[in-house]
Amino acid sequence: SIEHPRAWDPRVADLAAYVESARGLEFDHPVLVDFLTAAEYTHETTSEQDALDNEDRAGLDRQAASLRAIGVASGDVDLFAAFNSVADGGTLAFYEPVEQVIRVRGTTMTVGLQVTLVHELTHALQDQHFDLERLYEDDLDSSAATAFRALIEGDALRVEEAYTTEELSSEEQTAYDEEYASALETSADSTVDVPPFISASFSVPYLLGQPFVMMLADLGNGAVDDAF
């Protein structure tokens, strides 16, 4: 069984309290937040080629063939490397629902990291109330999985945006904007070899999920809960 911390890390306790208030739900227990160096984060977010079995390789080959067939890719497409690049260079943190832990790239608590943690803490709260592991069930088809992920990310973006609007001072907002722009530039540089279709697919749940959840949220948090 998973051992949860008895108390919140002091660095995130206030952020967790904000998420509870904004989301209208309470945590069942604190969540481990693992602050990692860049190298440690890369290790956690990427896989080695040796970890793939024949079925995994065949699945990636089929996906690459499908992308070529519909005209969004050409030539040799290394989806394994592309997915690794997006998972590593395209993210600043992630919540892992199986292990129920938040892993973060960075050990210094900047304003940008605070905002990122609000997003990931929202995922942890979602998981405790609505079981995010459903996303990985074998009988969940790709369309349902995309819709569910859009709900998950749209809800977290809603809380994240509320935090930046309600909690950051003007000086903190300026610092956040600068940090966010720098992170986008770094992400673009690290994923430059990723086929555009893969990057776009990764972005879809965020781009479509937020307006969908904002529409639900006009009726209150309860409507979002019902959607989950």
PDB file of C-alpha atoms in Angstrom:
ATOM      1  CA  SER A   1       0.000   0.000   0.000  1.00  0.00           C
ATOM      2  CA  ILE A   2       1.041   3.618  -0.569  1.00  0.00           C
ATOM      3  CA  GLU A   3       2.423   5.466   2.424  1.00  0.00           C
ATOM      4  CA  HIS A   4       1.125   9.015   2.440  1.00  0.00           C
ATOM      5  CA  PRO A   5       2.861  11.764   4.417  1.00  0.00           C
ATOM      6  CA  ARG A   6       1.192  12.617   7.706  1.00  0.00           C
ATOM      7  CA  ALA A   7       1.374  16.329   6.984  1.00  0.00           C
ATOM      8  CA  TRP A   8       1.815  18.561   3.975  1.00  0.00           C
ATOM      9  CA  ASP A   9       5.287  19.724   3.021  1.00  0.00           C
ATOM     10  CA  PRO A  10       5.376  23.272   4.467  1.00  0.00           C
ATOM     11  CA  ARG A  11       6.294  24.569   1.024  1.00  0.00           C
ATOM     12  CA  VAL A  12       2.947  23.468  -0.408  1.00  0.00           C
ATOM     13  CA  ALA A  13       0.568  23.551   2.575  1.00  0.00           C
ATOM     14  CA  ASP A  14      -0.903  26.957   1.701  1.00  0.00           C
ATOM     15  CA  LEU A  15      -1.241  25.948  -1.945  1.00  0.00           C
ATOM     16  CA  ALA A  16      -3.137  22.805  -0.989  1.00  0.00           C
ATOM     17  CA  ALA A  17      -5.466  24.886   1.177  1.00  0.00           C
ATOM     18  CA  TYR A  18      -6.121  27.223  -1.753  1.00  0.00           C
ATOM     19  CA  VAL A  19      -6.937  24.307  -4.053  1.00  0.00           C
ATOM     20  CA  GLU A  20      -9.419  22.930  -1.512  1.00  0.00           C
ATOM     21  CA  SER A  21     -11.131  26.308  -1.242  1.00  0.00           C
ATOM     22  CA  ALA A  22     -11.230  26.994  -4.979  1.00  0.00           C
ATOM     23  CA  ARG A  23     -12.386  23.494  -5.867  1.00  0.00           C
ATOM     24  CA  GLY A  24     -14.920  23.117  -3.042  1.00  0.00           C
ATOM     25  CA  LEU A  25     -13.474  19.753  -1.997  1.00  0.00           C
ATOM     26  CA  GLU A  26     -11.161  18.562   0.770  1.00  0.00           C
ATOM     27  CA  PHE A  27      -8.131  16.311   0.565  1.00  0.00           C
ATOM     28  CA  ASP A  28      -8.528  12.928   2.212  1.00  0.00           C
ATOM     29  CA  HIS A  29      -4.824  12.991   3.079  1.00  0.00           C
ATOM     30  CA  PRO A  30      -1.658  14.945   2.227  1.00  0.00           C
ATOM     31  CA  VAL A  31       0.232  14.052  -0.946  1.00  0.00           C
ATOM     32  CA  LEU A  32       3.959  13.588  -1.382  1.00  0.00           C
ATOM     33  CA  VAL A  33       5.521  16.328  -3.517  1.00  0.00           C
ATOM     34  CA  ASP A  34       8.877  15.215  -4.875  1.00  0.00           C
ATOM     35  CA  PHE A  35      11.124  18.155  -5.797  1.00  0.00           C
ATOM     36  CA  LEU A  36      13.627  16.890  -8.387  1.00  0.00           C
ATOM     37  CA  THR A  37      16.679  18.183 -10.193  1.00  0.00           C
ATOM     38  CA  ALA A  38      16.415  18.417 -13.986  1.00  0.00           C
ATOM     39  CA  ALA A  39      18.311  15.134 -14.400  1.00  0.00           C
ATOM     40  CA  GLU A  40      16.127  13.356 -11.846  1.00  0.00           C
ATOM     41  CA  TYR A  41      12.991  14.655 -13.533  1.00  0.00           C
ATOM     42  CA  THR A  42      14.161  13.422 -16.923  1.00  0.00           C
ATOM     43  CA  HIS A  43      14.775   9.999 -15.405  1.00  0.00           C
ATOM     44  CA  GLU A  44      11.216   9.892 -14.041  1.00  0.00           C
ATOM     45  CA  THR A  45       9.472  11.111 -17.199  1.00  0.00           C
ATOM     46  CA  THR A  46      11.278   9.149 -19.892  1.00  0.00           C
ATOM     47  CA  SER A  47      11.696   5.480 -20.765  1.00  0.00           C
ATOM     48  CA  GLU A  48      14.553   3.449 -22.174  1.00  0.00           C
ATOM     49  CA  GLN A  49      14.285   1.615 -25.486  1.00  0.00           C
ATOM     50  CA  ASP A  50      15.095  -1.626 -23.652  1.00  0.00           C
ATOM     51  CA  ALA A  51      11.829  -1.260 -21.705  1.00  0.00           C
ATOM     52  CA  LEU A  52       9.793  -1.825 -24.876  1.00  0.00           C
ATOM     53  CA  ASP A  53       8.616  -5.329 -25.709  1.00  0.00           C
ATOM     54  CA  ASN A  54       7.718  -6.538 -29.205  1.00  0.00           C
ATOM     55  CA  GLU A  55       4.063  -5.598 -28.754  1.00  0.00           C
ATOM     56  CA  ASP A  56       5.003  -2.047 -27.718  1.00  0.00           C
ATOM     57  CA  ARG A  57       7.289  -1.657 -30.734  1.00  0.00           C
ATOM     58  CA  ALA A  58       4.637  -2.991 -33.089  1.00  0.00           C
ATOM     59  CA  GLY A  59       2.100  -0.556 -31.622  1.00  0.00           C
ATOM     60  CA  LEU A  60       4.426   2.402 -32.201  1.00  0.00           C
ATOM     61  CA  ASP A  61       5.067   1.240 -35.761  1.00  0.00           C
ATOM     62  CA  ARG A  62       1.307   1.084 -36.398  1.00  0.00           C
ATOM     63  CA  GLN A  63       0.853   4.579 -35.001  1.00  0.00           C
ATOM     64  CA  ALA A  64       3.661   5.919 -37.190  1.00  0.00           C
ATOM     65  CA  ALA A  65       2.114   4.246 -40.242  1.00  0.00           C
ATOM     66  CA  SER A  66      -1.260   5.816 -39.416  1.00  0.00           C
ATOM     67  CA  LEU A  67       0.310   9.270 -39.168  1.00  0.00           C
ATOM     68  CA  ARG A  68       1.962   8.832 -42.558  1.00  0.00           C
ATOM     69  CA  ALA A  69      -1.299   7.527 -44.050  1.00  0.00           C
ATOM     70  CA  ILE A  70      -3.271  10.625 -43.051  1.00  0.00           C
ATOM     71  CA  GLY A  71      -0.482  12.935 -44.179  1.00  0.00           C
ATOM     72  CA  VAL A  72       0.657  14.453 -40.889  1.00  0.00           C
ATOM     73  CA  ALA A  73       4.053  12.714 -40.904  1.00  0.00           C
ATOM     74  CA  SER A  74       6.497  11.420 -43.490  1.00  0.00           C
ATOM     75  CA  GLY A  75       9.581   9.245 -43.612  1.00  0.00           C
ATOM     76  CA  ASP A  76      10.922   7.573 -40.508  1.00  0.00           C
ATOM     77  CA  VAL A  77       8.947   8.677 -37.458  1.00  0.00           C
ATOM     78  CA  ASP A  78      10.538   7.886 -34.103  1.00  0.00           C
ATOM     79  CA  LEU A  79       7.465   8.074 -31.889  1.00  0.00           C
ATOM     80  CA  PHE A  80       9.342   6.660 -28.913  1.00  0.00           C
ATOM     81  CA  ALA A  81      11.793   9.557 -28.947  1.00  0.00           C
ATOM     82  CA  ALA A  82       8.982  12.032 -29.656  1.00  0.00           C
ATOM     83  CA  PHE A  83       6.900  10.892 -26.701  1.00  0.00           C
ATOM     84  CA  ASN A  84       9.968  11.030 -24.452  1.00  0.00           C
ATOM     85  CA  SER A  85      10.736  14.578 -25.586  1.00  0.00           C
ATOM     86  CA  VAL A  86       7.191  15.790 -24.951  1.00  0.00           C
ATOM     87  CA  ALA A  87       6.948  14.067 -21.554  1.00  0.00           C
ATOM     88  CA  ASP A  88      10.266  15.530 -20.433  1.00  0.00           C
ATOM     89  CA  GLY A  89      10.841  18.857 -22.163  1.00  0.00           C
ATOM     90  CA  GLY A  90       7.155  19.649 -22.555  1.00  0.00           C
ATOM     91  CA  THR A  91       6.252  19.435 -18.863  1.00  0.00           C
ATOM     92  CA  LEU A  92       7.276  21.092 -15.607  1.00  0.00           C
ATOM     93  CA  ALA A  93       5.532  18.669 -13.243  1.00  0.00           C
ATOM     94  CA  PHE A  94       3.119  15.760 -13.225  1.00  0.00           C
ATOM     95  CA  TYR A  95       0.829  13.944 -10.829  1.00  0.00           C
ATOM     96  CA  GLU A  96       1.142  10.155 -10.915  1.00  0.00           C
ATOM     97  CA  PRO A  97      -2.206   8.598  -9.898  1.00  0.00           C
ATOM     98  CA  VAL A  98      -0.831   5.061  -9.456  1.00  0.00           C
ATOM     99  CA  GLU A  99       1.838   6.117  -6.973  1.00  0.00           C
ATOM    100  CA  GLN A 100      -0.186   9.169  -5.887  1.00  0.00           C
ATOM    101  CA  VAL A 101       2.805  11.485  -5.925  1.00  0.00           C
ATOM    102  CA  ILE A 102       3.559  14.837  -7.553  1.00  0.00           C
ATOM    103  CA  ARG A 103       6.955  15.066  -9.230  1.00  0.00           C
ATOM    104  CA  VAL A 104       8.300  18.511 -10.005  1.00  0.00           C
ATOM    105  CA  ARG A 105      11.197  19.730 -12.124  1.00  0.00           C
ATOM    106  CA  GLY A 106      12.908  22.178  -9.793  1.00  0.00           C
ATOM    107  CA  THR A 107      14.043  22.506  -6.212  1.00  0.00           C
ATOM    108  CA  THR A 108      13.681  26.281  -5.789  1.00  0.00           C
ATOM    109  CA  MET A 109      10.181  27.572  -5.003  1.00  0.00           C
ATOM    110  CA  THR A 110       9.638  30.238  -7.655  1.00  0.00           C
ATOM    111  CA  VAL A 111       6.319  31.878  -8.479  1.00  0.00           C
ATOM    112  CA  GLY A 112       6.082  29.711 -11.568  1.00  0.00           C
ATOM    113  CA  LEU A 113       6.589  26.595  -9.508  1.00  0.00           C
ATOM    114  CA  GLN A 114       3.843  27.699  -7.110  1.00  0.00           C
ATOM    115  CA  VAL A 115       1.421  28.005 -10.035  1.00  0.00           C
ATOM    116  CA  THR A 116       2.511  24.646 -11.407  1.00  0.00           C
ATOM    117  CA  LEU A 117       1.945  23.030  -8.024  1.00  0.00           C
ATOM    118  CA  VAL A 118      -1.579  24.465  -7.808  1.00  0.00           C
ATOM    119  CA  HIS A 119      -2.309  22.700 -11.102  1.00  0.00           C
ATOM    120  CA  GLU A 120      -0.848  19.377  -9.984  1.00  0.00           C
ATOM    121  CA  LEU A 121      -2.421  19.564  -6.525  1.00  0.00           C
ATOM    122  CA  THR A 122      -5.757  19.941  -8.288  1.00  0.00           C
ATOM    123  CA  HIS A 123      -5.044  16.651 -10.061  1.00  0.00           C
ATOM    124  CA  ALA A 124      -4.262  15.014  -6.718  1.00  0.00           C
ATOM    125  CA  LEU A 125      -7.551  16.297  -5.297  1.00  0.00           C
ATOM    126  CA  GLN A 126      -9.422  15.070  -8.377  1.00  0.00           C
ATOM    127  CA  ASP A 127      -7.869  11.646  -7.948  1.00  0.00           C
ATOM    128  CA  GLN A 128      -8.871  11.347  -4.300  1.00  0.00           C
ATOM    129  CA  HIS A 129     -12.499  12.101  -5.162  1.00  0.00           C
ATOM    130  CA  PHE A 130     -12.961  10.781  -8.714  1.00  0.00           C
ATOM    131  CA  ASP A 131     -10.268   8.110  -9.316  1.00  0.00           C
ATOM    132  CA  LEU A 132      -8.051   9.286 -12.174  1.00  0.00           C
ATOM    133  CA  GLU A 133      -6.757   5.748 -12.699  1.00  0.00           C
ATOM    134  CA  ARG A 134      -9.928   5.213 -14.743  1.00  0.00           C
ATOM    135  CA  LEU A 135      -7.994   6.937 -17.517  1.00  0.00           C
ATOM    136  CA  TYR A 136      -5.840   3.823 -17.921  1.00  0.00           C
ATOM    137  CA  GLU A 137      -8.587   1.203 -17.993  1.00  0.00           C
ATOM    138  CA  ASP A 138      -8.391  -1.152 -20.962  1.00  0.00           C
ATOM    139  CA  ASP A 139     -12.066  -0.742 -21.889  1.00  0.00           C
ATOM    140  CA  LEU A 140     -11.804   3.058 -22.183  1.00  0.00           C
ATOM    141  CA  ASP A 141     -11.668   3.851 -25.898  1.00  0.00           C
ATOM    142  CA  SER A 142      -9.494   6.643 -27.252  1.00  0.00           C
ATOM    143  CA  SER A 143     -12.353   9.139 -27.676  1.00  0.00           C
ATOM    144  CA  ALA A 144     -13.565   8.628 -24.104  1.00  0.00           C
ATOM    145  CA  ALA A 145      -9.989   8.878 -22.824  1.00  0.00           C
ATOM    146  CA  THR A 146      -9.478  12.174 -24.677  1.00  0.00           C
ATOM    147  CA  ALA A 147     -12.719  13.587 -23.277  1.00  0.00           C
ATOM    148  CA  PHE A 148     -11.832  12.478 -19.743  1.00  0.00           C
ATOM    149  CA  ARG A 149      -8.347  13.956 -20.012  1.00  0.00           C
ATOM    150  CA  ALA A 150      -9.852  17.225 -21.274  1.00  0.00           C
ATOM    151  CA  LEU A 151     -12.077  17.353 -18.198  1.00  0.00           C
ATOM    152  CA  ILE A 152      -9.112  16.619 -15.924  1.00  0.00           C
ATOM    153  CA  GLU A 153      -6.847  19.265 -17.471  1.00  0.00           C
ATOM    154  CA  GLY A 154      -9.568  21.859 -17.975  1.00  0.00           C
ATOM    155  CA  ASP A 155     -10.481  21.698 -14.307  1.00  0.00           C
ATOM    156  CA  ALA A 156      -6.853  22.044 -13.216  1.00  0.00           C
ATOM    157  CA  LEU A 157      -6.303  24.962 -15.596  1.00  0.00           C
ATOM    158  CA  ARG A 158      -9.396  26.673 -14.181  1.00  0.00           C
ATOM    159  CA  VAL A 159      -8.011  26.489 -10.629  1.00  0.00           C
ATOM    160  CA  GLU A 160      -4.526  27.457 -11.795  1.00  0.00           C
ATOM    161  CA  GLU A 161      -5.861  30.545 -13.580  1.00  0.00           C
ATOM    162  CA  ALA A 162      -7.934  31.533 -10.559  1.00  0.00           C
ATOM    163  CA  TYR A 163      -4.822  31.310  -8.387  1.00  0.00           C
ATOM    164  CA  THR A 164      -2.784  33.563 -10.672  1.00  0.00           C
ATOM    165  CA  THR A 165      -5.623  36.090 -10.753  1.00  0.00           C
ATOM    166  CA  GLU A 166      -6.601  36.053  -7.085  1.00  0.00           C
ATOM    167  CA  GLU A 167      -3.396  35.313  -5.201  1.00  0.00           C
ATOM    168  CA  LEU A 168      -0.442  36.831  -7.074  1.00  0.00           C
ATOM    169  CA  SER A 169       0.604  40.406  -6.434  1.00  0.00           C
ATOM    170  CA  SER A 170       1.404  42.587  -9.434  1.00  0.00           C
ATOM    171  CA  GLU A 171       5.118  41.969  -8.856  1.00  0.00           C
ATOM    172  CA  GLU A 172       4.553  38.220  -8.626  1.00  0.00           C
ATOM    173  CA  GLN A 173       2.409  38.309 -11.769  1.00  0.00           C
ATOM    174  CA  THR A 174       5.228  40.025 -13.661  1.00  0.00           C
ATOM    175  CA  ALA A 175       7.731  37.467 -12.390  1.00  0.00           C
ATOM    176  CA  TYR A 176       5.375  34.653 -13.347  1.00  0.00           C
ATOM    177  CA  ASP A 177       4.844  36.017 -16.862  1.00  0.00           C
ATOM    178  CA  GLU A 178       8.611  36.210 -17.383  1.00  0.00           C
ATOM    179  CA  GLU A 179       9.160  32.728 -15.997  1.00  0.00           C
ATOM    180  CA  TYR A 180       6.328  31.316 -18.103  1.00  0.00           C
ATOM    181  CA  ALA A 181       7.701  32.867 -21.301  1.00  0.00           C
ATOM    182  CA  SER A 182      11.144  31.443 -20.547  1.00  0.00           C
ATOM    183  CA  ALA A 183       9.663  27.993 -19.883  1.00  0.00           C
ATOM    184  CA  LEU A 184       7.788  28.086 -23.193  1.00  0.00           C
ATOM    185  CA  GLU A 185      10.984  28.951 -25.031  1.00  0.00           C
ATOM    186  CA  THR A 186      12.886  26.144 -23.304  1.00  0.00           C
ATOM    187  CA  SER A 187      10.095  23.688 -24.065  1.00  0.00           C
ATOM    188  CA  ALA A 188      10.050  24.726 -27.733  1.00  0.00           C
ATOM    189  CA  ASP A 189      13.803  24.217 -27.993  1.00  0.00           C
ATOM    190  CA  SER A 190      13.702  20.780 -26.346  1.00  0.00           C
ATOM    191  CA  THR A 191      10.830  19.514 -28.517  1.00  0.00           C
ATOM    192  CA  VAL A 192      11.953  20.999 -31.829  1.00  0.00           C
ATOM    193  CA  ASP A 193      12.317  17.529 -33.386  1.00  0.00           C
ATOM    194  CA  VAL A 194       8.872  16.359 -32.284  1.00  0.00           C
ATOM    195  CA  PRO A 195       6.401  16.063 -35.212  1.00  0.00           C
ATOM    196  CA  PRO A 196       3.904  18.952 -34.998  1.00  0.00           C
ATOM    197  CA  PHE A 197       0.969  16.542 -34.947  1.00  0.00           C
ATOM    198  CA  ILE A 198       2.303  14.907 -31.751  1.00  0.00           C
ATOM    199  CA  SER A 199       2.738  18.281 -30.040  1.00  0.00           C
ATOM    200  CA  ALA A 200      -0.753  19.326 -31.141  1.00  0.00           C
ATOM    201  CA  SER A 201      -2.282  16.070 -29.876  1.00  0.00           C
ATOM    202  CA  PHE A 202      -0.595  16.580 -26.525  1.00  0.00           C
ATOM    203  CA  SER A 203      -2.092  20.082 -26.300  1.00  0.00           C
ATOM    204  CA  VAL A 204      -5.671  19.175 -27.241  1.00  0.00           C
ATOM    205  CA  PRO A 205      -6.946  18.245 -23.737  1.00  0.00           C
ATOM    206  CA  TYR A 206      -5.676  21.575 -22.390  1.00  0.00           C
ATOM    207  CA  LEU A 207      -6.976  23.722 -25.250  1.00  0.00           C
ATOM    208  CA  LEU A 208     -10.425  22.144 -25.419  1.00  0.00           C
ATOM    209  CA  GLY A 209     -10.793  21.184 -21.773  1.00  0.00           C
ATOM    210  CA  GLN A 210     -10.557  24.640 -20.238  1.00  0.00           C
ATOM    211  CA  PRO A 211     -13.484  26.292 -22.118  1.00  0.00           C
ATOM    212  CA  PHE A 212     -15.571  23.152 -21.565  1.00  0.00           C
ATOM    213  CA  VAL A 213     -14.968  23.186 -17.806  1.00  0.00           C
ATOM    214  CA  MET A 214     -15.450  26.952 -17.580  1.00  0.00           C
ATOM    215  CA  MET A 215     -18.878  26.459 -19.143  1.00  0.00           C
ATOM    216  CA  LEU A 216     -19.699  23.787 -16.558  1.00  0.00           C
ATOM    217  CA  ALA A 217     -18.305  25.917 -13.743  1.00  0.00           C
ATOM    218  CA  ASP A 218     -20.867  28.641 -14.501  1.00  0.00           C
ATOM    219  CA  LEU A 219     -23.250  26.256 -12.730  1.00  0.00           C
ATOM    220  CA  GLY A 220     -20.833  25.766  -9.825  1.00  0.00           C
ATOM    221  CA  ASN A 221     -18.270  23.193  -8.735  1.00  0.00           C
ATOM    222  CA  GLY A 222     -21.049  20.647  -8.385  1.00  0.00           C
ATOM    223  CA  ALA A 223     -21.565  20.588 -12.150  1.00  0.00           C
ATOM    224  CA  VAL A 224     -17.886  19.829 -12.644  1.00  0.00           C
ATOM    225  CA  ASP A 225     -18.126  17.087 -10.024  1.00  0.00           C
ATOM    226  CA  ASP A 226     -21.082  15.599 -11.903  1.00  0.00           C
ATOM    227  CA  ALA A 227     -19.051  15.557 -15.111  1.00  0.00           C
ATOM    228  CA  PHE A 228     -16.339  13.553 -13.349  1.00  0.00           C
TER     229      PHE A 228
END
